[in-house]
Amino acid sequence: AAATDVFTAIAEAPRREILDALVDGERPVGELVKVLRMAQPRVSKHLRVLSDVGLVTCRAEGRRRLYRLNPERLRPLHGWLEKYERAWNERLDRMDDYLKDLQRKERVG
């Protein structure tokens, strides 16, 4: 399932860490190994899954493989989270209104 599903692919923390490491730009595998403090085979395994779902792309530069985040593939996740963000914002707005009401009551009483 991870080979085709963005949600499943990012379910594992090491894969999210790899995406975090790539958010600022392209990196070679060796640099990811150092930054993430993971063994190279483990990083490569996770990169393969992320590549399979299109979350990262790879290009060759000589003998090095450079990986880059493909943020467009996060769009399904963003769309799914939007409805929850609206619900959170509505709840925070209600809490804000409640706190303002309490503050008014304290000033009056």
CSV table of N, CA and C in Angstrom, one decimal:
chain,number,residue,atom,x,y,z
A,1,ALA,N,0.8,-1.2,0.0
A,1,ALA,CA,0.0,0.0,0.0
A,1,ALA,C,0.9,1.2,0.0
A,2,ALA,N,2.0,1.2,0.7
A,2,ALA,CA,2.8,2.4,0.8
A,2,ALA,C,3.4,2.8,-0.6
A,3,ALA,N,3.4,1.8,-1.5
A,3,ALA,CA,4.0,2.1,-2.8
A,3,ALA,C,3.0,3.0,-3.6
A,4,THR,N,1.8,3.1,-3.3
A,4,THR,CA,0.9,4.0,-4.0
A,4,THR,C,0.1,5.0,-3.2
A,5,ASP,N,0.3,5.0,-1.9
A,5,ASP,CA,-0.5,5.8,-1.0
A,5,ASP,C,0.4,6.8,-0.2
A,6,VAL,N,0.2,8.1,-0.4
A,6,VAL,CA,1.0,9.1,0.3
A,6,VAL,C,0.8,9.0,1.8
A,7,PHE,N,-0.5,8.7,2.2
A,7,PHE,CA,-0.8,8.7,3.6
A,7,PHE,C,0.0,7.5,4.3
A,8,THR,N,0.0,6.4,3.7
A,8,THR,CA,0.7,5.2,4.2
A,8,THR,C,2.2,5.5,4.2
A,9,ALA,N,2.7,6.1,3.1
A,9,ALA,CA,4.1,6.4,3.0
A,9,ALA,C,4.6,7.3,4.1
A,10,ILE,N,3.8,8.3,4.5
A,10,ILE,CA,4.3,9.2,5.5
A,10,ILE,C,3.9,8.8,6.9
A,11,ALA,N,3.3,7.6,7.1
A,11,ALA,CA,2.9,7.1,8.4
A,11,ALA,C,4.1,6.8,9.3
A,12,GLU,N,5.3,6.5,8.7
A,12,GLU,CA,6.5,6.1,9.4
A,12,GLU,C,7.3,7.4,9.7
A,13,ALA,N,7.7,7.6,10.9
A,13,ALA,CA,8.4,8.8,11.4
A,13,ALA,C,9.7,9.0,10.6
A,14,PRO,N,10.5,8.0,10.3
A,14,PRO,CA,11.7,8.2,9.5
A,14,PRO,C,11.5,8.8,8.1
A,15,ARG,N,10.4,8.5,7.5
A,15,ARG,CA,10.0,9.1,6.2
A,15,ARG,C,9.7,10.5,6.4
A,16,ARG,N,8.9,10.9,7.4
A,16,ARG,CA,8.6,12.3,7.6
A,16,ARG,C,9.9,13.1,7.9
A,17,GLU,N,10.8,12.5,8.6
A,17,GLU,CA,12.1,13.1,8.9
A,17,GLU,C,12.9,13.4,7.6
A,18,ILE,N,12.8,12.4,6.7
A,18,ILE,CA,13.5,12.6,5.4
A,18,ILE,C,12.8,13.8,4.7
A,19,LEU,N,11.5,13.8,4.7
A,19,LEU,CA,10.8,14.9,4.0
A,19,LEU,C,11.2,16.3,4.6
A,20,ASP,N,11.3,16.3,6.0
A,20,ASP,CA,11.7,17.5,6.7
A,20,ASP,C,13.1,17.9,6.3
A,21,ALA,N,14.0,17.0,6.1
A,21,ALA,CA,15.4,17.3,5.7
A,21,ALA,C,15.4,17.8,4.3
A,22,LEU,N,14.5,17.4,3.4
A,22,LEU,CA,14.5,17.8,2.0
A,22,LEU,C,13.7,19.1,1.8
A,23,VAL,N,13.0,19.6,2.8
A,23,VAL,CA,12.2,20.8,2.6
A,23,VAL,C,12.9,22.0,2.2
A,24,ASP,N,14.2,22.1,2.6
A,24,ASP,CA,15.0,23.3,2.2
A,24,ASP,C,15.8,23.1,0.9
A,25,GLY,N,15.7,21.9,0.3
A,25,GLY,CA,16.3,21.7,-1.0
A,25,GLY,C,16.9,20.4,-1.1
A,26,GLU,N,17.5,20.2,-2.3
A,26,GLU,CA,18.0,18.9,-2.7
A,26,GLU,C,19.2,18.5,-1.8
A,27,ARG,N,19.3,17.2,-1.6
A,27,ARG,CA,20.4,16.6,-0.8
A,27,ARG,C,20.8,15.3,-1.3
A,28,PRO,N,22.1,15.0,-1.2
A,28,PRO,CA,22.5,13.6,-1.6
A,28,PRO,C,22.2,12.6,-0.4
A,29,VAL,N,22.2,11.4,-0.7
A,29,VAL,CA,21.9,10.3,0.3
A,29,VAL,C,22.9,10.4,1.4
A,30,GLY,N,24.2,10.6,1.1
A,30,GLY,CA,25.2,10.7,2.2
A,30,GLY,C,24.9,11.8,3.2
A,31,GLU,N,24.4,12.9,2.7
A,31,GLU,CA,24.1,14.0,3.6
A,31,GLU,C,22.9,13.7,4.5
A,32,LEU,N,21.9,13.0,3.9
A,32,LEU,CA,20.7,12.6,4.6
A,32,LEU,C,21.1,11.6,5.7
A,33,VAL,N,22.0,10.7,5.4
A,33,VAL,CA,22.5,9.7,6.4
A,33,VAL,C,23.1,10.4,7.6
A,34,LYS,N,23.9,11.5,7.4
A,34,LYS,CA,24.5,12.2,8.4
A,34,LYS,C,23.5,13.0,9.2
A,35,VAL,N,22.6,13.7,8.5
A,35,VAL,CA,21.6,14.6,9.2
A,35,VAL,C,20.7,13.8,10.0
A,36,LEU,N,20.2,12.6,9.5
A,36,LEU,CA,19.2,11.8,10.2
A,36,LEU,C,19.8,10.8,11.1
A,37,ARG,N,21.1,10.6,11.0
A,37,ARG,CA,21.8,9.6,11.9
A,37,ARG,C,21.2,8.2,11.7
A,38,MET,N,21.0,7.9,10.5
A,38,MET,CA,20.4,6.5,10.1
A,38,MET,C,21.5,5.8,9.2
A,39,ALA,N,21.4,4.5,9.3
A,39,ALA,CA,22.3,3.8,8.4
A,39,ALA,C,21.9,4.0,6.9
A,40,GLN,N,22.8,4.0,6.0
A,40,GLN,CA,22.6,4.3,4.6
A,40,GLN,C,21.5,3.3,4.0
A,41,PRO,N,21.6,2.0,4.3
A,41,PRO,CA,20.5,1.1,3.7
A,41,PRO,C,19.1,1.5,4.2
A,42,ARG,N,19.0,1.9,5.4
A,42,ARG,CA,17.7,2.3,6.0
A,42,ARG,C,17.2,3.6,5.3
A,43,VAL,N,18.1,4.6,5.1
A,43,VAL,CA,17.7,5.8,4.4
A,43,VAL,C,17.3,5.5,3.0
A,44,SER,N,18.0,4.6,2.3
A,44,SER,CA,17.7,4.3,0.9
A,44,SER,C,16.4,3.5,0.8
A,45,LYS,N,16.1,2.7,1.8
A,45,LYS,CA,14.8,2.0,1.8
A,45,LYS,C,13.7,2.9,1.9
A,46,HIS,N,13.8,3.9,2.8
A,46,HIS,CA,12.7,4.9,3.0
A,46,HIS,C,12.6,5.8,1.8
A,47,LEU,N,13.7,6.2,1.2
A,47,LEU,CA,13.7,7.0,0.0
A,47,LEU,C,13.0,6.3,-1.1
A,48,ARG,N,13.2,5.0,-1.2
A,48,ARG,CA,12.6,4.2,-2.3
A,48,ARG,C,11.1,4.3,-2.2
A,49,VAL,N,10.6,4.2,-0.9
A,49,VAL,CA,9.1,4.2,-0.7
A,49,VAL,C,8.6,5.6,-1.1
A,50,LEU,N,9.3,6.7,-0.6
A,50,LEU,CA,8.9,8.0,-0.9
A,50,LEU,C,9.0,8.3,-2.4
A,51,SER,N,9.9,7.7,-3.1
A,51,SER,CA,10.0,7.9,-4.5
A,51,SER,C,8.9,7.2,-5.2
A,52,ASP,N,8.5,6.0,-4.7
A,52,ASP,CA,7.5,5.2,-5.4
A,52,ASP,C,6.1,6.0,-5.4
A,53,VAL,N,5.9,6.8,-4.3
A,53,VAL,CA,4.6,7.5,-4.3
A,53,VAL,C,4.8,8.9,-4.8
A,54,GLY,N,6.0,9.2,-5.3
A,54,GLY,CA,6.2,10.5,-5.9
A,54,GLY,C,6.5,11.7,-5.0
A,55,LEU,N,6.7,11.4,-3.7
A,55,LEU,CA,7.0,12.5,-2.7
A,55,LEU,C,8.4,13.0,-2.9
A,56,VAL,N,9.3,12.2,-3.4
A,56,VAL,CA,10.6,12.7,-3.7
A,56,VAL,C,11.0,12.3,-5.1
A,57,THR,N,11.9,13.1,-5.7
A,57,THR,CA,12.4,12.7,-7.0
A,57,THR,C,13.9,12.6,-6.8
A,58,CYS,N,14.5,11.9,-7.7
A,58,CYS,CA,16.0,11.6,-7.7
A,58,CYS,C,16.6,12.0,-9.0
A,59,ARG,N,17.8,12.5,-9.0
A,59,ARG,CA,18.5,12.8,-10.2
A,59,ARG,C,20.0,12.4,-9.9
A,60,ALA,N,20.6,11.9,-10.9
A,60,ALA,CA,22.0,11.5,-10.8
A,60,ALA,C,22.9,12.7,-11.2
A,61,GLU,N,24.0,12.8,-10.4
A,61,GLU,CA,25.0,13.8,-10.6
A,61,GLU,C,26.3,13.1,-10.5
A,62,GLY,N,26.8,12.6,-11.6
A,62,GLY,CA,28.0,11.7,-11.5
A,62,GLY,C,27.6,10.4,-10.8
A,63,ARG,N,28.3,10.1,-9.7
A,63,ARG,CA,28.0,8.8,-9.0
A,63,ARG,C,27.0,9.1,-7.8
A,64,ARG,N,26.7,10.4,-7.6
A,64,ARG,CA,25.8,10.7,-6.5
A,64,ARG,C,24.4,10.7,-6.9
A,65,ARG,N,23.5,10.4,-6.0
A,65,ARG,CA,22.1,10.5,-6.2
A,65,ARG,C,21.5,11.6,-5.4
A,66,LEU,N,20.9,12.6,-6.0
A,66,LEU,CA,20.4,13.8,-5.3
A,66,LEU,C,18.9,13.7,-5.2
A,67,TYR,N,18.3,13.8,-4.0
A,67,TYR,CA,16.9,13.7,-3.8
A,67,TYR,C,16.3,15.1,-3.5
A,68,ARG,N,15.1,15.3,-4.0
A,68,ARG,CA,14.4,16.5,-3.8
A,68,ARG,C,12.9,16.2,-3.5
A,69,LEU,N,12.4,17.0,-2.6
A,69,LEU,CA,11.0,17.0,-2.2
A,69,LEU,C,10.1,17.4,-3.4
A,70,ASN,N,9.0,16.6,-3.6
A,70,ASN,CA,8.0,17.0,-4.6
A,70,ASN,C,6.8,17.4,-3.9
A,71,PRO,N,6.6,18.6,-3.4
A,71,PRO,CA,5.5,19.0,-2.6
A,71,PRO,C,4.2,18.9,-3.2
A,72,GLU,N,4.1,18.9,-4.5
A,72,GLU,CA,2.8,18.7,-5.2
A,72,GLU,C,2.1,17.4,-4.8
A,73,ARG,N,2.9,16.4,-4.5
A,73,ARG,CA,2.3,15.1,-4.1
A,73,ARG,C,1.7,15.1,-2.7
A,74,LEU,N,2.0,16.2,-1.9
A,74,LEU,CA,1.4,16.4,-0.6
A,74,LEU,C,0.0,17.0,-0.7
A,75,ARG,N,-0.4,17.4,-1.8
A,75,ARG,CA,-1.7,18.0,-2.0
A,75,ARG,C,-2.9,17.2,-1.5
A,76,PRO,N,-2.9,15.9,-1.7
A,76,PRO,CA,-4.0,15.1,-1.1
A,76,PRO,C,-4.1,15.2,0.4
A,77,LEU,N,-2.9,15.1,1.0
A,77,LEU,CA,-2.8,15.3,2.5
A,77,LEU,C,-3.3,16.6,2.9
A,78,HIS,N,-2.9,17.7,2.2
A,78,HIS,CA,-3.3,19.0,2.6
A,78,HIS,C,-4.8,19.1,2.4
A,79,GLY,N,-5.4,18.6,1.4
A,79,GLY,CA,-6.8,18.7,1.2
A,79,GLY,C,-7.6,18.0,2.3
A,80,TRP,N,-7.1,16.8,2.7
A,80,TRP,CA,-7.7,16.0,3.8
A,80,TRP,C,-7.6,16.8,5.1
A,81,LEU,N,-6.5,17.5,5.4
A,81,LEU,CA,-6.3,18.2,6.6
A,81,LEU,C,-7.1,19.5,6.7
A,82,GLU,N,-7.5,20.1,5.5
A,82,GLU,CA,-8.2,21.3,5.5
A,82,GLU,C,-9.5,21.3,6.3
A,83,LYS,N,-10.2,20.2,6.2
A,83,LYS,CA,-11.5,20.2,6.9
A,83,LYS,C,-11.3,20.2,8.4
A,84,TYR,N,-10.2,19.5,8.9
A,84,TYR,CA,-9.9,19.5,10.3
A,84,TYR,C,-9.3,20.9,10.8
A,85,GLU,N,-8.6,21.5,9.9
A,85,GLU,CA,-8.1,22.9,10.2
A,85,GLU,C,-9.3,23.8,10.4
A,86,ARG,N,-10.3,23.7,9.6
A,86,ARG,CA,-11.5,24.6,9.7
A,86,ARG,C,-12.2,24.3,11.1
A,87,ALA,N,-12.3,23.0,11.4
A,87,ALA,CA,-12.9,22.6,12.7
A,87,ALA,C,-12.1,23.1,13.9
A,88,TRP,N,-10.8,23.0,13.8
A,88,TRP,CA,-9.9,23.5,14.9
A,88,TRP,C,-10.1,25.1,15.0
A,89,ASN,N,-10.1,25.7,13.9
A,89,ASN,CA,-10.2,27.2,13.9
A,89,ASN,C,-11.6,27.6,14.5
A,90,GLU,N,-12.6,26.9,14.2
A,90,GLU,CA,-13.9,27.2,14.7
A,90,GLU,C,-13.9,27.0,16.2
A,91,ARG,N,-13.3,26.0,16.7
A,91,ARG,CA,-13.2,25.7,18.1
A,91,ARG,C,-12.4,26.8,18.8
A,92,LEU,N,-11.3,27.2,18.2
A,92,LEU,CA,-10.5,28.2,18.8
A,92,LEU,C,-11.2,29.5,18.8
A,93,ASP,N,-12.0,29.8,17.8
A,93,ASP,CA,-12.8,31.1,17.8
A,93,ASP,C,-13.8,31.1,18.9
A,94,ARG,N,-14.5,29.9,19.1
A,94,ARG,CA,-15.4,29.8,20.2
A,94,ARG,C,-14.8,30.0,21.5
A,95,MET,N,-13.5,29.4,21.7
A,95,MET,CA,-12.8,29.5,23.0
A,95,MET,C,-12.4,31.0,23.2
A,96,ASP,N,-12.0,31.7,22.1
A,96,ASP,CA,-11.6,33.1,22.2
A,96,ASP,C,-12.8,33.9,22.6
A,97,ASP,N,-14.0,33.6,22.0
A,97,ASP,CA,-15.2,34.4,22.4
A,97,ASP,C,-15.6,34.1,23.8
A,98,TYR,N,-15.4,32.9,24.3
A,98,TYR,CA,-15.7,32.5,25.7
A,98,TYR,C,-14.8,33.3,26.6
A,99,LEU,N,-13.5,33.3,26.3
A,99,LEU,CA,-12.5,34.0,27.2
A,99,LEU,C,-12.8,35.5,27.2
A,100,LYS,N,-13.1,36.1,26.1
A,100,LYS,CA,-13.5,37.5,26.1
A,100,LYS,C,-14.7,37.8,26.9
A,101,ASP,N,-15.7,36.9,26.9
A,101,ASP,CA,-16.9,37.0,27.7
A,101,ASP,C,-16.5,36.9,29.1
A,102,LEU,N,-15.7,36.0,29.5
A,102,LEU,CA,-15.2,35.9,30.9
A,102,LEU,C,-14.5,37.2,31.4
A,103,GLN,N,-13.7,37.7,30.5
A,103,GLN,CA,-12.9,39.0,30.9
A,103,GLN,C,-13.9,40.1,31.0
A,104,ARG,N,-14.9,40.2,30.2
A,104,ARG,CA,-15.9,41.3,30.3
A,104,ARG,C,-16.7,41.1,31.7
A,105,LYS,N,-17.0,39.9,32.0
A,105,LYS,CA,-17.8,39.6,33.3
A,105,LYS,C,-16.9,40.0,34.5
A,106,GLU,N,-15.6,39.7,34.4
A,106,GLU,CA,-14.7,40.1,35.5
A,106,GLU,C,-14.6,41.6,35.7
A,107,ARG,N,-14.6,42.3,34.6
A,107,ARG,CA,-14.5,43.8,34.7
A,107,ARG,C,-15.8,44.4,35.2
A,108,VAL,N,-16.9,43.8,34.9
A,108,VAL,CA,-18.2,44.3,35.3
A,108,VAL,C,-18.4,43.9,36.8
A,109,GLY,N,-18.1,42.7,37.1
A,109,GLY,CA,-18.5,42.1,38.4
A,109,GLY,C,-17.4,42.3,39.4
